[in-house]
Amino acid sequence: MNALFVLCSPECFLTLSALFLLLWQAIAKPNYKSVGILVLASYLISGVLLLPFVDNQGIYWNGLYVWDKMAVLWKVFFLITGFLVTYLSLESNSLITKGRAEFYTLPLLTTAGMALLASVRDFILLFVGLEIVTVSFYILVAFQKEFPSALEAGVKYLVIGALASSFLVMGIAFVFGITGSTQFDEVARFAQNNPVSTPLVLGLIFVLVGLGFKASAVPFHVWTPDVYQGASTPITSYLAVGSKAAGFVVLLRVLNLPFYDQSFQKHWIPLIVLMALLSVILGNLAAIPQRNIKRMLGYSSISHGGFLLMGLSAHNTIGCAAVIYYFFAYLVAIFAAFLVVILLEKNQPSGISIKDFNGLYQKNGLLAWSMAFAMISLAGLPPLMGFFGKLMVFLAAWESGQHLLVIVGALCAAAGLYYYIGVVRAMFWAEPETVQRIVLSPATKVLLWILSIGSILLGFYAEPVIKLVGAVLS
Amino acid sequence: MENFFFWTFVLTMIGSGIGVIANKNPVASAMNLVLMIISIAGLFVLLGAYFLAAVQVLVYAGAVMVLFLFIIMLLDLKAEQQANFRMLGIIGGLLTVLLLGIGFFLAGKNITSLVGKMGIVIQNNSIKALGELLFGNYALAFEAVGVLLLISMIGVIILSKKDLD
């Protein structure tokens, strides 16, 4: 492990650039917009710095940190997420009035924490990384402290998040107490050579509870709708994609190494199946009556968590590849949807309901089409990316024998069509109250085009992408 | 003798733990929490983890709880004292305690393996061993904690400062 490698890893580079930007804005008091642009640049540079180390492979830092293809893939995912979040924050700058520079800089540290989680190989580092992500989200959620709804969301997230963290720590303590180690390989080795005892299973359950909170899986979902609605829109998109992905990358790591042993699998597979089942049912059904778009997307994110858990329950390579592909589809669709929401919010800061999408097609065609593609992709209709994500998750779960889960999942996905198509219907067939053209900046136009075309192209050419992901995993 | 101290600390801990949630006066709750933290420190002493016991008293009972009390007294929480316990909350709490209790009981049956492993950890539990672990094996996690503390510091400033620019 050389110094260059450490410096170029996203976690280190992003932390350093965040430190630099914090000091710079404290001393030189620059224009907040230039801070935002520098944050965007840091994500890009960090992505470029990754390139020489793509083929690296190994376990570093005394077994705490692993660098493999999957870690690189997730780091890229988190860098894209961070980049888009900052772009959305810049786009919605009229809504955040105070401390804007910090509002752009904090996500750098959050993304660093997520990148750290992508290559975690020890329970201690797992906990610290997850806390970095969660604590920075407490702050980001409550950032618009002049709105009571944001403060309420922040407090709710803090209380439930702290409870989830305590479960996670308790679980880790049990695992450590029995196996005598927090390192993933050591735990896996212990499980191979010794019978799995009750305390170890209790540890596993507690760890799943803690991670279920991050993945907002039912029954650990109660915070989701309120927090999604109360937080400012860029942060909601960050929660929906980044925070959920952080939970799932840890689940992928934990379930595929320390808890991979057969004797563990017979305990966690039923739990994951149960969580997936409840999430798809509750998420899809509860989203139907929602009128506020952010709340609706909150419930939709619960249901997507369920579909992703379905991929995990398959406990094979196809399932894991499906989860990763699904996440990229989800990222593209969610950011397109939230970018549209932010652009609409500019005229109506009090919050956007489905009604406000009425006749969007007449106001701006590109916005309406982007939102339509996002909704259709989230609903899982062919030929968009979301369809292939769902298809693969279903296939993986079916192959591993979870037939009931797949049938319920397919039915719930069909029920979910109703509320996604409701938005599309409002945009194209409902009459608007006022026809006022919405003007977009060139950069936003380009981004909307990229997201829309991406979700179509990667849907049509899903096969090479899935093969690539599969190659990464094997 | 050790048994006697163990049960004293454990019973004090449980009693004061109930006191924290059952008391309507926030100051009394906080004082109960202090008592609970001190009894946990007592358990650490019995386990031979002297450093942890000292840190527990210094940091939690000393620093954190003083801050707690300070804020409670500044806020003057009158409304809290009049609020009644909700039935649903009590039932939910008891159910959670029951479920966790069953889990811990089942886990406790295999306590022998726990003790064996813990013994190894405690043998190394001098401050020197702790420092070697923190700056050697777990150096990366230690650095990450530094970032975590920085984030919380920024957060406190953002959320509490009135005239943020």
mmCIF file with all atom_site columns, C-alpha atoms in Angstrom, chain A residues 22-212:
data_model
loop_
_atom_site.group_PDB
_atom_site.id
_atom_site.type_symbol
_atom_site.label_atom_id
_atom_site.label_alt_id
_atom_site.label_comp_id
_atom_site.label_asym_id
_atom_site.label_entity_id
_atom_site.label_seq_id
_atom_site.pdbx_PDB_ins_code
_atom_site.Cartn_x
_atom_site.Cartn_y
_atom_site.Cartn_z
_atom_site.occupancy
_atom_site.B_iso_or_equiv
_atom_site.pdbx_formal_charge
_atom_site.auth_seq_id
_atom_site.auth_comp_id
_atom_site.auth_asym_id
_atom_site.auth_atom_id
_atom_site.pdbx_PDB_model_num
ATOM 1   C CA . LEU A 1 22  ? -14.309 24.582  4.719   1.00 0.00 ? 22  LEU A CA 1
ATOM 2   C CA . LEU A 1 23  ? -11.143 26.493  5.547   1.00 0.00 ? 23  LEU A CA 1
ATOM 3   C CA . TRP A 1 24  ? -11.306 28.464  2.311   1.00 0.00 ? 24  TRP A CA 1
ATOM 4   C CA . GLN A 1 25  ? -14.843 29.621  2.911   1.00 0.00 ? 25  GLN A CA 1
ATOM 5   C CA . ALA A 1 26  ? -14.068 30.518  6.507   1.00 0.00 ? 26  ALA A CA 1
ATOM 6   C CA . ILE A 1 27  ? -11.037 32.629  5.582   1.00 0.00 ? 27  ILE A CA 1
ATOM 7   C CA . ALA A 1 28  ? -11.676 34.041  2.099   1.00 0.00 ? 28  ALA A CA 1
ATOM 8   C CA . LYS A 1 29  ? -15.505 34.156  2.242   1.00 0.00 ? 29  LYS A CA 1
ATOM 9   C CA . PRO A 1 30  ? -15.949 33.271  -1.419  1.00 0.00 ? 30  PRO A CA 1
ATOM 10  C CA . ASN A 1 31  ? -19.149 33.347  -3.410  1.00 0.00 ? 31  ASN A CA 1
ATOM 11  C CA . TYR A 1 32  ? -21.211 30.299  -2.437  1.00 0.00 ? 32  TYR A CA 1
ATOM 12  C CA . LYS A 1 33  ? -21.715 29.384  -6.078  1.00 0.00 ? 33  LYS A CA 1
ATOM 13  C CA . SER A 1 34  ? -17.987 28.962  -6.634  1.00 0.00 ? 34  SER A CA 1
ATOM 14  C CA . VAL A 1 35  ? -17.876 26.642  -3.620  1.00 0.00 ? 35  VAL A CA 1
ATOM 15  C CA . GLY A 1 36  ? -20.584 24.537  -5.218  1.00 0.00 ? 36  GLY A CA 1
ATOM 16  C CA . ILE A 1 37  ? -18.714 24.385  -8.511  1.00 0.00 ? 37  ILE A CA 1
ATOM 17  C CA . LEU A 1 38  ? -15.505 23.371  -6.715  1.00 0.00 ? 38  LEU A CA 1
ATOM 18  C CA . VAL A 1 39  ? -17.449 20.610  -4.974  1.00 0.00 ? 39  VAL A CA 1
ATOM 19  C CA . LEU A 1 40  ? -18.644 19.364  -8.366  1.00 0.00 ? 40  LEU A CA 1
ATOM 20  C CA . ALA A 1 41  ? -15.043 19.510  -9.578  1.00 0.00 ? 41  ALA A CA 1
ATOM 21  C CA . SER A 1 42  ? -13.843 17.475  -6.574  1.00 0.00 ? 42  SER A CA 1
ATOM 22  C CA . TYR A 1 43  ? -16.226 14.653  -7.459  1.00 0.00 ? 43  TYR A CA 1
ATOM 23  C CA . LEU A 1 44  ? -14.982 14.687  -11.054 1.00 0.00 ? 44  LEU A CA 1
ATOM 24  C CA . ILE A 1 45  ? -11.308 14.765  -10.046 1.00 0.00 ? 45  ILE A CA 1
ATOM 25  C CA . SER A 1 46  ? -11.880 11.983  -7.550  1.00 0.00 ? 46  SER A CA 1
ATOM 26  C CA . GLY A 1 47  ? -13.446 9.912   -10.321 1.00 0.00 ? 47  GLY A CA 1
ATOM 27  C CA . VAL A 1 48  ? -10.426 10.515  -12.555 1.00 0.00 ? 48  VAL A CA 1
ATOM 28  C CA . LEU A 1 49  ? -8.028  9.652   -9.722  1.00 0.00 ? 49  LEU A CA 1
ATOM 29  C CA . LEU A 1 50  ? -9.776  6.297   -9.385  1.00 0.00 ? 50  LEU A CA 1
ATOM 30  C CA . LEU A 1 51  ? -8.803  5.274   -12.912 1.00 0.00 ? 51  LEU A CA 1
ATOM 31  C CA . PRO A 1 52  ? -5.198  4.119   -12.300 1.00 0.00 ? 52  PRO A CA 1
ATOM 32  C CA . PHE A 1 53  ? -6.316  1.908   -9.410  1.00 0.00 ? 53  PHE A CA 1
ATOM 33  C CA . VAL A 1 54  ? -9.292  0.167   -11.015 1.00 0.00 ? 54  VAL A CA 1
ATOM 34  C CA . ASP A 1 55  ? -7.403  -3.096  -11.347 1.00 0.00 ? 55  ASP A CA 1
ATOM 35  C CA . ASN A 1 56  ? -5.979  -3.001  -7.845  1.00 0.00 ? 56  ASN A CA 1
ATOM 36  C CA . GLN A 1 57  ? -6.955  -5.826  -5.606  1.00 0.00 ? 57  GLN A CA 1
ATOM 37  C CA . GLY A 1 58  ? -6.175  -6.471  -2.012  1.00 0.00 ? 58  GLY A CA 1
ATOM 38  C CA . ILE A 1 59  ? -6.934  -6.075  1.657   1.00 0.00 ? 59  ILE A CA 1
ATOM 39  C CA . TYR A 1 60  ? -5.310  -3.120  3.381   1.00 0.00 ? 60  TYR A CA 1
ATOM 40  C CA . TRP A 1 61  ? -5.144  -1.442  6.784   1.00 0.00 ? 61  TRP A CA 1
ATOM 41  C CA . ASN A 1 62  ? -4.684  -4.676  8.782   1.00 0.00 ? 62  ASN A CA 1
ATOM 42  C CA . GLY A 1 63  ? -7.733  -6.279  7.245   1.00 0.00 ? 63  GLY A CA 1
ATOM 43  C CA . LEU A 1 64  ? -10.092 -3.358  7.777   1.00 0.00 ? 64  LEU A CA 1
ATOM 44  C CA . TYR A 1 65  ? -10.289 -2.206  4.200   1.00 0.00 ? 65  TYR A CA 1
ATOM 45  C CA . VAL A 1 66  ? -10.739 -4.108  0.969   1.00 0.00 ? 66  VAL A CA 1
ATOM 46  C CA . TRP A 1 67  ? -10.188 -2.811  -2.526  1.00 0.00 ? 67  TRP A CA 1
ATOM 47  C CA . ASP A 1 68  ? -11.784 -4.949  -5.218  1.00 0.00 ? 68  ASP A CA 1
ATOM 48  C CA . LYS A 1 69  ? -13.840 -4.445  -8.369  1.00 0.00 ? 69  LYS A CA 1
ATOM 49  C CA . MET A 1 70  ? -17.071 -4.272  -6.415  1.00 0.00 ? 70  MET A CA 1
ATOM 50  C CA . ALA A 1 71  ? -15.672 -1.561  -4.141  1.00 0.00 ? 71  ALA A CA 1
ATOM 51  C CA . VAL A 1 72  ? -14.597 0.471   -7.187  1.00 0.00 ? 72  VAL A CA 1
ATOM 52  C CA . LEU A 1 73  ? -18.025 0.075   -8.789  1.00 0.00 ? 73  LEU A CA 1
ATOM 53  C CA . TRP A 1 74  ? -19.779 1.285   -5.645  1.00 0.00 ? 74  TRP A CA 1
ATOM 54  C CA . LYS A 1 75  ? -17.333 4.156   -5.203  1.00 0.00 ? 75  LYS A CA 1
ATOM 55  C CA . VAL A 1 76  ? -18.152 5.289   -8.733  1.00 0.00 ? 76  VAL A CA 1
ATOM 56  C CA . PHE A 1 77  ? -21.834 4.978   -7.887  1.00 0.00 ? 77  PHE A CA 1
ATOM 57  C CA . PHE A 1 78  ? -21.430 7.158   -4.791  1.00 0.00 ? 78  PHE A CA 1
ATOM 58  C CA . LEU A 1 79  ? -19.356 9.731   -6.690  1.00 0.00 ? 79  LEU A CA 1
ATOM 59  C CA . ILE A 1 80  ? -22.098 10.027  -9.320  1.00 0.00 ? 80  ILE A CA 1
ATOM 60  C CA . THR A 1 81  ? -24.683 10.335  -6.552  1.00 0.00 ? 81  THR A CA 1
ATOM 61  C CA . GLY A 1 82  ? -22.709 13.045  -4.801  1.00 0.00 ? 82  GLY A CA 1
ATOM 62  C CA . PHE A 1 83  ? -22.165 14.933  -8.040  1.00 0.00 ? 83  PHE A CA 1
ATOM 63  C CA . LEU A 1 84  ? -25.865 14.914  -8.908  1.00 0.00 ? 84  LEU A CA 1
ATOM 64  C CA . VAL A 1 85  ? -26.885 15.896  -5.372  1.00 0.00 ? 85  VAL A CA 1
ATOM 65  C CA . THR A 1 86  ? -24.611 18.921  -5.497  1.00 0.00 ? 86  THR A CA 1
ATOM 66  C CA . TYR A 1 87  ? -25.945 19.826  -8.936  1.00 0.00 ? 87  TYR A CA 1
ATOM 67  C CA . LEU A 1 88  ? -29.488 19.606  -7.588  1.00 0.00 ? 88  LEU A CA 1
ATOM 68  C CA . SER A 1 89  ? -28.473 21.741  -4.577  1.00 0.00 ? 89  SER A CA 1
ATOM 69  C CA . LEU A 1 90  ? -27.038 24.395  -6.898  1.00 0.00 ? 90  LEU A CA 1
ATOM 70  C CA . GLU A 1 91  ? -30.234 24.275  -8.930  1.00 0.00 ? 91  GLU A CA 1
ATOM 71  C CA . SER A 1 92  ? -32.392 24.755  -5.831  1.00 0.00 ? 92  SER A CA 1
ATOM 72  C CA . ASN A 1 93  ? -30.266 27.499  -4.282  1.00 0.00 ? 93  ASN A CA 1
ATOM 73  C CA . SER A 1 94  ? -33.243 29.823  -3.920  1.00 0.00 ? 94  SER A CA 1
ATOM 74  C CA . LEU A 1 95  ? -34.709 27.429  -1.344  1.00 0.00 ? 95  LEU A CA 1
ATOM 75  C CA . ILE A 1 96  ? -31.670 27.220  0.920   1.00 0.00 ? 96  ILE A CA 1
ATOM 76  C CA . THR A 1 97  ? -31.049 30.676  2.252   1.00 0.00 ? 97  THR A CA 1
ATOM 77  C CA . LYS A 1 98  ? -28.472 30.215  4.980   1.00 0.00 ? 98  LYS A CA 1
ATOM 78  C CA . GLY A 1 99  ? -25.130 28.461  5.203   1.00 0.00 ? 99  GLY A CA 1
ATOM 79  C CA . ARG A 1 100 ? -25.182 27.518  1.545   1.00 0.00 ? 100 ARG A CA 1
ATOM 80  C CA . ALA A 1 101 ? -21.454 26.910  1.348   1.00 0.00 ? 101 ALA A CA 1
ATOM 81  C CA . GLU A 1 102 ? -21.640 24.327  4.152   1.00 0.00 ? 102 GLU A CA 1
ATOM 82  C CA . PHE A 1 103 ? -24.672 22.826  2.465   1.00 0.00 ? 103 PHE A CA 1
ATOM 83  C CA . TYR A 1 104 ? -22.498 22.017  -0.546  1.00 0.00 ? 104 TYR A CA 1
ATOM 84  C CA . THR A 1 105 ? -19.443 20.944  1.417   1.00 0.00 ? 105 THR A CA 1
ATOM 85  C CA . LEU A 1 106 ? -21.028 18.545  3.923   1.00 0.00 ? 106 LEU A CA 1
ATOM 86  C CA . PRO A 1 107 ? -22.144 16.029  1.253   1.00 0.00 ? 107 PRO A CA 1
ATOM 87  C CA . LEU A 1 108 ? -18.466 15.664  0.307   1.00 0.00 ? 108 LEU A CA 1
ATOM 88  C CA . LEU A 1 109 ? -17.825 14.158  3.733   1.00 0.00 ? 109 LEU A CA 1
ATOM 89  C CA . THR A 1 110 ? -20.983 12.059  3.500   1.00 0.00 ? 110 THR A CA 1
ATOM 90  C CA . THR A 1 111 ? -19.852 10.672  0.163   1.00 0.00 ? 111 THR A CA 1
ATOM 91  C CA . ALA A 1 112 ? -16.432 9.970   1.657   1.00 0.00 ? 112 ALA A CA 1
ATOM 92  C CA . GLY A 1 113 ? -18.162 7.937   4.363   1.00 0.00 ? 113 GLY A CA 1
ATOM 93  C CA . MET A 1 114 ? -20.179 6.046   1.754   1.00 0.00 ? 114 MET A CA 1
ATOM 94  C CA . ALA A 1 115 ? -17.039 5.318   -0.274  1.00 0.00 ? 115 ALA A CA 1
ATOM 95  C CA . LEU A 1 116 ? -15.469 3.981   2.920   1.00 0.00 ? 116 LEU A CA 1
ATOM 96  C CA . LEU A 1 117 ? -18.470 1.710   3.429   1.00 0.00 ? 117 LEU A CA 1
ATOM 97  C CA . ALA A 1 118 ? -18.017 0.344   -0.097  1.00 0.00 ? 118 ALA A CA 1
ATOM 98  C CA . SER A 1 119 ? -14.758 -1.286  0.953   1.00 0.00 ? 119 SER A CA 1
ATOM 99  C CA . VAL A 1 120 ? -15.436 -2.122  4.574   1.00 0.00 ? 120 VAL A CA 1
ATOM 100 C CA . ARG A 1 121 ? -14.133 -5.449  5.864   1.00 0.00 ? 121 ARG A CA 1
ATOM 101 C CA . ASP A 1 122 ? -14.395 -5.029  9.614   1.00 0.00 ? 122 ASP A CA 1
ATOM 102 C CA . PHE A 1 123 ? -17.368 -4.431  11.877  1.00 0.00 ? 123 PHE A CA 1
ATOM 103 C CA . ILE A 1 124 ? -15.685 -1.544  13.707  1.00 0.00 ? 124 ILE A CA 1
ATOM 104 C CA . LEU A 1 125 ? -15.014 0.331   10.478  1.00 0.00 ? 125 LEU A CA 1
ATOM 105 C CA . LEU A 1 126 ? -18.530 -0.551  9.327   1.00 0.00 ? 126 LEU A CA 1
ATOM 106 C CA . PHE A 1 127 ? -19.987 1.147   12.380  1.00 0.00 ? 127 PHE A CA 1
ATOM 107 C CA . VAL A 1 128 ? -17.803 4.239   12.080  1.00 0.00 ? 128 VAL A CA 1
ATOM 108 C CA . GLY A 1 129 ? -18.519 4.603   8.366   1.00 0.00 ? 129 GLY A CA 1
ATOM 109 C CA . LEU A 1 130 ? -22.232 4.191   8.864   1.00 0.00 ? 130 LEU A CA 1
ATOM 110 C CA . GLU A 1 131 ? -22.155 6.801   11.635  1.00 0.00 ? 131 GLU A CA 1
ATOM 111 C CA . ILE A 1 132 ? -20.320 9.268   9.373   1.00 0.00 ? 132 ILE A CA 1
ATOM 112 C CA . VAL A 1 133 ? -23.096 8.860   6.812   1.00 0.00 ? 133 VAL A CA 1
ATOM 113 C CA . THR A 1 134 ? -25.942 8.969   9.328   1.00 0.00 ? 134 THR A CA 1
ATOM 114 C CA . VAL A 1 135 ? -24.677 11.872  11.431  1.00 0.00 ? 135 VAL A CA 1
ATOM 115 C CA . SER A 1 136 ? -24.099 14.038  8.380   1.00 0.00 ? 136 SER A CA 1
ATOM 116 C CA . PHE A 1 137 ? -27.610 13.185  7.210   1.00 0.00 ? 137 PHE A CA 1
ATOM 117 C CA . TYR A 1 138 ? -29.066 14.340  10.553  1.00 0.00 ? 138 TYR A CA 1
ATOM 118 C CA . ILE A 1 139 ? -27.532 17.727  9.859   1.00 0.00 ? 139 ILE A CA 1
ATOM 119 C CA . LEU A 1 140 ? -28.481 17.869  6.197   1.00 0.00 ? 140 LEU A CA 1
ATOM 120 C CA . VAL A 1 141 ? -32.101 16.897  6.894   1.00 0.00 ? 141 VAL A CA 1
ATOM 121 C CA . ALA A 1 142 ? -32.533 19.622  9.513   1.00 0.00 ? 142 ALA A CA 1
ATOM 122 C CA . PHE A 1 143 ? -30.560 22.180  7.505   1.00 0.00 ? 143 PHE A CA 1
ATOM 123 C CA . GLN A 1 144 ? -33.465 24.524  6.692   1.00 0.00 ? 144 GLN A CA 1
ATOM 124 C CA . LYS A 1 145 ? -33.956 25.218  10.371  1.00 0.00 ? 145 LYS A CA 1
ATOM 125 C CA . GLU A 1 146 ? -36.322 28.120  9.688   1.00 0.00 ? 146 GLU A CA 1
ATOM 126 C CA . PHE A 1 147 ? -38.923 25.554  8.589   1.00 0.00 ? 147 PHE A CA 1
ATOM 127 C CA . PRO A 1 148 ? -40.499 23.605  11.461  1.00 0.00 ? 148 PRO A CA 1
ATOM 128 C CA . SER A 1 149 ? -41.087 20.646  9.136   1.00 0.00 ? 149 SER A CA 1
ATOM 129 C CA . ALA A 1 150 ? -37.344 20.302  8.467   1.00 0.00 ? 150 ALA A CA 1
ATOM 130 C CA . LEU A 1 151 ? -36.535 20.416  12.188  1.00 0.00 ? 151 LEU A CA 1
ATOM 131 C CA . GLU A 1 152 ? -39.250 17.850  12.896  1.00 0.00 ? 152 GLU A CA 1
ATOM 132 C CA . ALA A 1 153 ? -37.849 15.578  10.195  1.00 0.00 ? 153 ALA A CA 1
ATOM 133 C CA . GLY A 1 154 ? -34.345 16.031  11.615  1.00 0.00 ? 154 GLY A CA 1
ATOM 134 C CA . VAL A 1 155 ? -35.387 15.138  15.147  1.00 0.00 ? 155 VAL A CA 1
ATOM 135 C CA . LYS A 1 156 ? -37.368 12.103  13.993  1.00 0.00 ? 156 LYS A CA 1
ATOM 136 C CA . TYR A 1 157 ? -34.432 10.902  11.922  1.00 0.00 ? 157 TYR A CA 1
ATOM 137 C CA . LEU A 1 158 ? -32.046 11.493  14.826  1.00 0.00 ? 158 LEU A CA 1
ATOM 138 C CA . VAL A 1 159 ? -34.100 9.572   17.394  1.00 0.00 ? 159 VAL A CA 1
ATOM 139 C CA . ILE A 1 160 ? -34.864 6.577   15.183  1.00 0.00 ? 160 ILE A CA 1
ATOM 140 C CA . GLY A 1 161 ? -31.364 6.605   13.715  1.00 0.00 ? 161 GLY A CA 1
ATOM 141 C CA . ALA A 1 162 ? -29.809 6.546   17.173  1.00 0.00 ? 162 ALA A CA 1
ATOM 142 C CA . LEU A 1 163 ? -32.022 3.601   18.135  1.00 0.00 ? 163 LEU A CA 1
ATOM 143 C CA . ALA A 1 164 ? -30.981 1.741   14.974  1.00 0.00 ? 164 ALA A CA 1
ATOM 144 C CA . SER A 1 165 ? -27.303 2.479   15.662  1.00 0.00 ? 165 SER A CA 1
ATOM 145 C CA . SER A 1 166 ? -27.631 1.090   19.171  1.00 0.00 ? 166 SER A CA 1
ATOM 146 C CA . PHE A 1 167 ? -29.068 -2.135  17.756  1.00 0.00 ? 167 PHE A CA 1
ATOM 147 C CA . LEU A 1 168 ? -26.209 -2.335  15.293  1.00 0.00 ? 168 LEU A CA 1
ATOM 148 C CA . VAL A 1 169 ? -23.595 -1.852  18.022  1.00 0.00 ? 169 VAL A CA 1
ATOM 149 C CA . MET A 1 170 ? -25.284 -4.425  20.240  1.00 0.00 ? 170 MET A CA 1
ATOM 150 C CA . GLY A 1 171 ? -25.253 -6.883  17.350  1.00 0.00 ? 171 GLY A CA 1
ATOM 151 C CA . ILE A 1 172 ? -21.581 -6.223  16.674  1.00 0.00 ? 172 ILE A CA 1
ATOM 152 C CA . ALA A 1 173 ? -20.853 -6.709  20.379  1.00 0.00 ? 173 ALA A CA 1
ATOM 153 C CA . PHE A 1 174 ? -22.502 -10.136 20.306  1.00 0.00 ? 174 PHE A CA 1
ATOM 154 C CA . VAL A 1 175 ? -20.649 -11.164 17.168  1.00 0.00 ? 175 VAL A CA 1
ATOM 155 C CA . PHE A 1 176 ? -17.373 -10.012 18.709  1.00 0.00 ? 176 PHE A CA 1
ATOM 156 C CA . GLY A 1 177 ? -18.165 -11.672 22.023  1.00 0.00 ? 177 GLY A CA 1
ATOM 157 C CA . ILE A 1 178 ? -18.653 -15.079 20.425  1.00 0.00 ? 178 ILE A CA 1
ATOM 158 C CA . THR A 1 179 ? -16.115 -15.052 17.616  1.00 0.00 ? 179 THR A CA 1
ATOM 159 C CA . GLY A 1 180 ? -13.480 -12.928 19.333  1.00 0.00 ? 180 GLY A CA 1
ATOM 160 C CA . SER A 1 181 ? -12.973 -10.809 16.237  1.00 0.00 ? 181 SER A CA 1
ATOM 161 C CA . THR A 1 182 ? -14.648 -8.043  14.305  1.00 0.00 ? 182 THR A CA 1
ATOM 162 C CA . GLN A 1 183 ? -12.810 -8.783  11.058  1.00 0.00 ? 183 GLN A CA 1
ATOM 163 C CA . PHE A 1 184 ? -15.092 -10.280 8.398   1.00 0.00 ? 184 PHE A CA 1
ATOM 164 C CA . ASP A 1 185 ? -12.743 -13.101 7.331   1.00 0.00 ? 185 ASP A CA 1
ATOM 165 C CA . GLU A 1 186 ? -12.149 -14.122 10.940  1.00 0.00 ? 186 GLU A CA 1
ATOM 166 C CA . VAL A 1 187 ? -15.882 -14.222 11.666  1.00 0.00 ? 187 VAL A CA 1
ATOM 167 C CA . ALA A 1 188 ? -16.450 -16.291 8.527   1.00 0.00 ? 188 ALA A CA 1
ATOM 168 C CA . ARG A 1 189 ? -13.651 -18.665 9.536   1.00 0.00 ? 189 ARG A CA 1
ATOM 169 C CA . PHE A 1 190 ? -15.137 -19.038 13.008  1.00 0.00 ? 190 PHE A CA 1
ATOM 170 C CA . ALA A 1 191 ? -18.559 -19.829 11.525  1.00 0.00 ? 191 ALA A CA 1
ATOM 171 C CA . GLN A 1 192 ? -17.030 -22.522 9.331   1.00 0.00 ? 192 GLN A CA 1
ATOM 172 C CA . ASN A 1 193 ? -15.274 -24.290 12.167  1.00 0.00 ? 193 ASN A CA 1
ATOM 173 C CA . ASN A 1 194 ? -17.781 -23.872 14.984  1.00 0.00 ? 194 ASN A CA 1
ATOM 174 C CA . PRO A 1 195 ? -21.521 -24.410 15.364  1.00 0.00 ? 195 PRO A CA 1
ATOM 175 C CA . VAL A 1 196 ? -23.540 -21.213 15.156  1.00 0.00 ? 196 VAL A CA 1
ATOM 176 C CA . SER A 1 197 ? -24.860 -20.540 18.655  1.00 0.00 ? 197 SER A CA 1
ATOM 177 C CA . THR A 1 198 ? -27.862 -18.494 19.752  1.00 0.00 ? 198 THR A CA 1
ATOM 178 C CA . PRO A 1 199 ? -25.925 -15.382 20.793  1.00 0.00 ? 199 PRO A CA 1
ATOM 179 C CA . LEU A 1 200 ? -24.335 -15.239 17.357  1.00 0.00 ? 200 LEU A CA 1
ATOM 180 C CA . VAL A 1 201 ? -27.776 -15.445 15.721  1.00 0.00 ? 201 VAL A CA 1
ATOM 181 C CA . LEU A 1 202 ? -28.969 -12.676 18.040  1.00 0.00 ? 202 LEU A CA 1
ATOM 182 C CA . GLY A 1 203 ? -25.988 -10.611 16.881  1.00 0.00 ? 203 GLY A CA 1
ATOM 183 C CA . LEU A 1 204 ? -26.907 -11.279 13.256  1.00 0.00 ? 204 LEU A CA 1
ATOM 184 C CA . ILE A 1 205 ? -30.526 -10.211 13.868  1.00 0.00 ? 205 ILE A CA 1
ATOM 185 C CA . PHE A 1 206 ? -29.459 -6.996  15.610  1.00 0.00 ? 206 PHE A CA 1
ATOM 186 C CA . VAL A 1 207 ? -27.080 -6.141  12.765  1.00 0.00 ? 207 VAL A CA 1
ATOM 187 C CA . LEU A 1 208 ? -29.918 -6.715  10.285  1.00 0.00 ? 208 LEU A CA 1
ATOM 188 C CA . VAL A 1 209 ? -32.187 -4.414  12.303  1.00 0.00 ? 209 VAL A CA 1
ATOM 189 C CA . GLY A 1 210 ? -29.591 -1.669  12.248  1.00 0.00 ? 210 GLY A CA 1
ATOM 190 C CA . LEU A 1 211 ? -29.020 -2.013  8.519   1.00 0.00 ? 211 LEU A CA 1
ATOM 191 C CA . GLY A 1 212 ? -32.745 -2.398  7.800   1.00 0.00 ? 212 GLY A CA 1
#
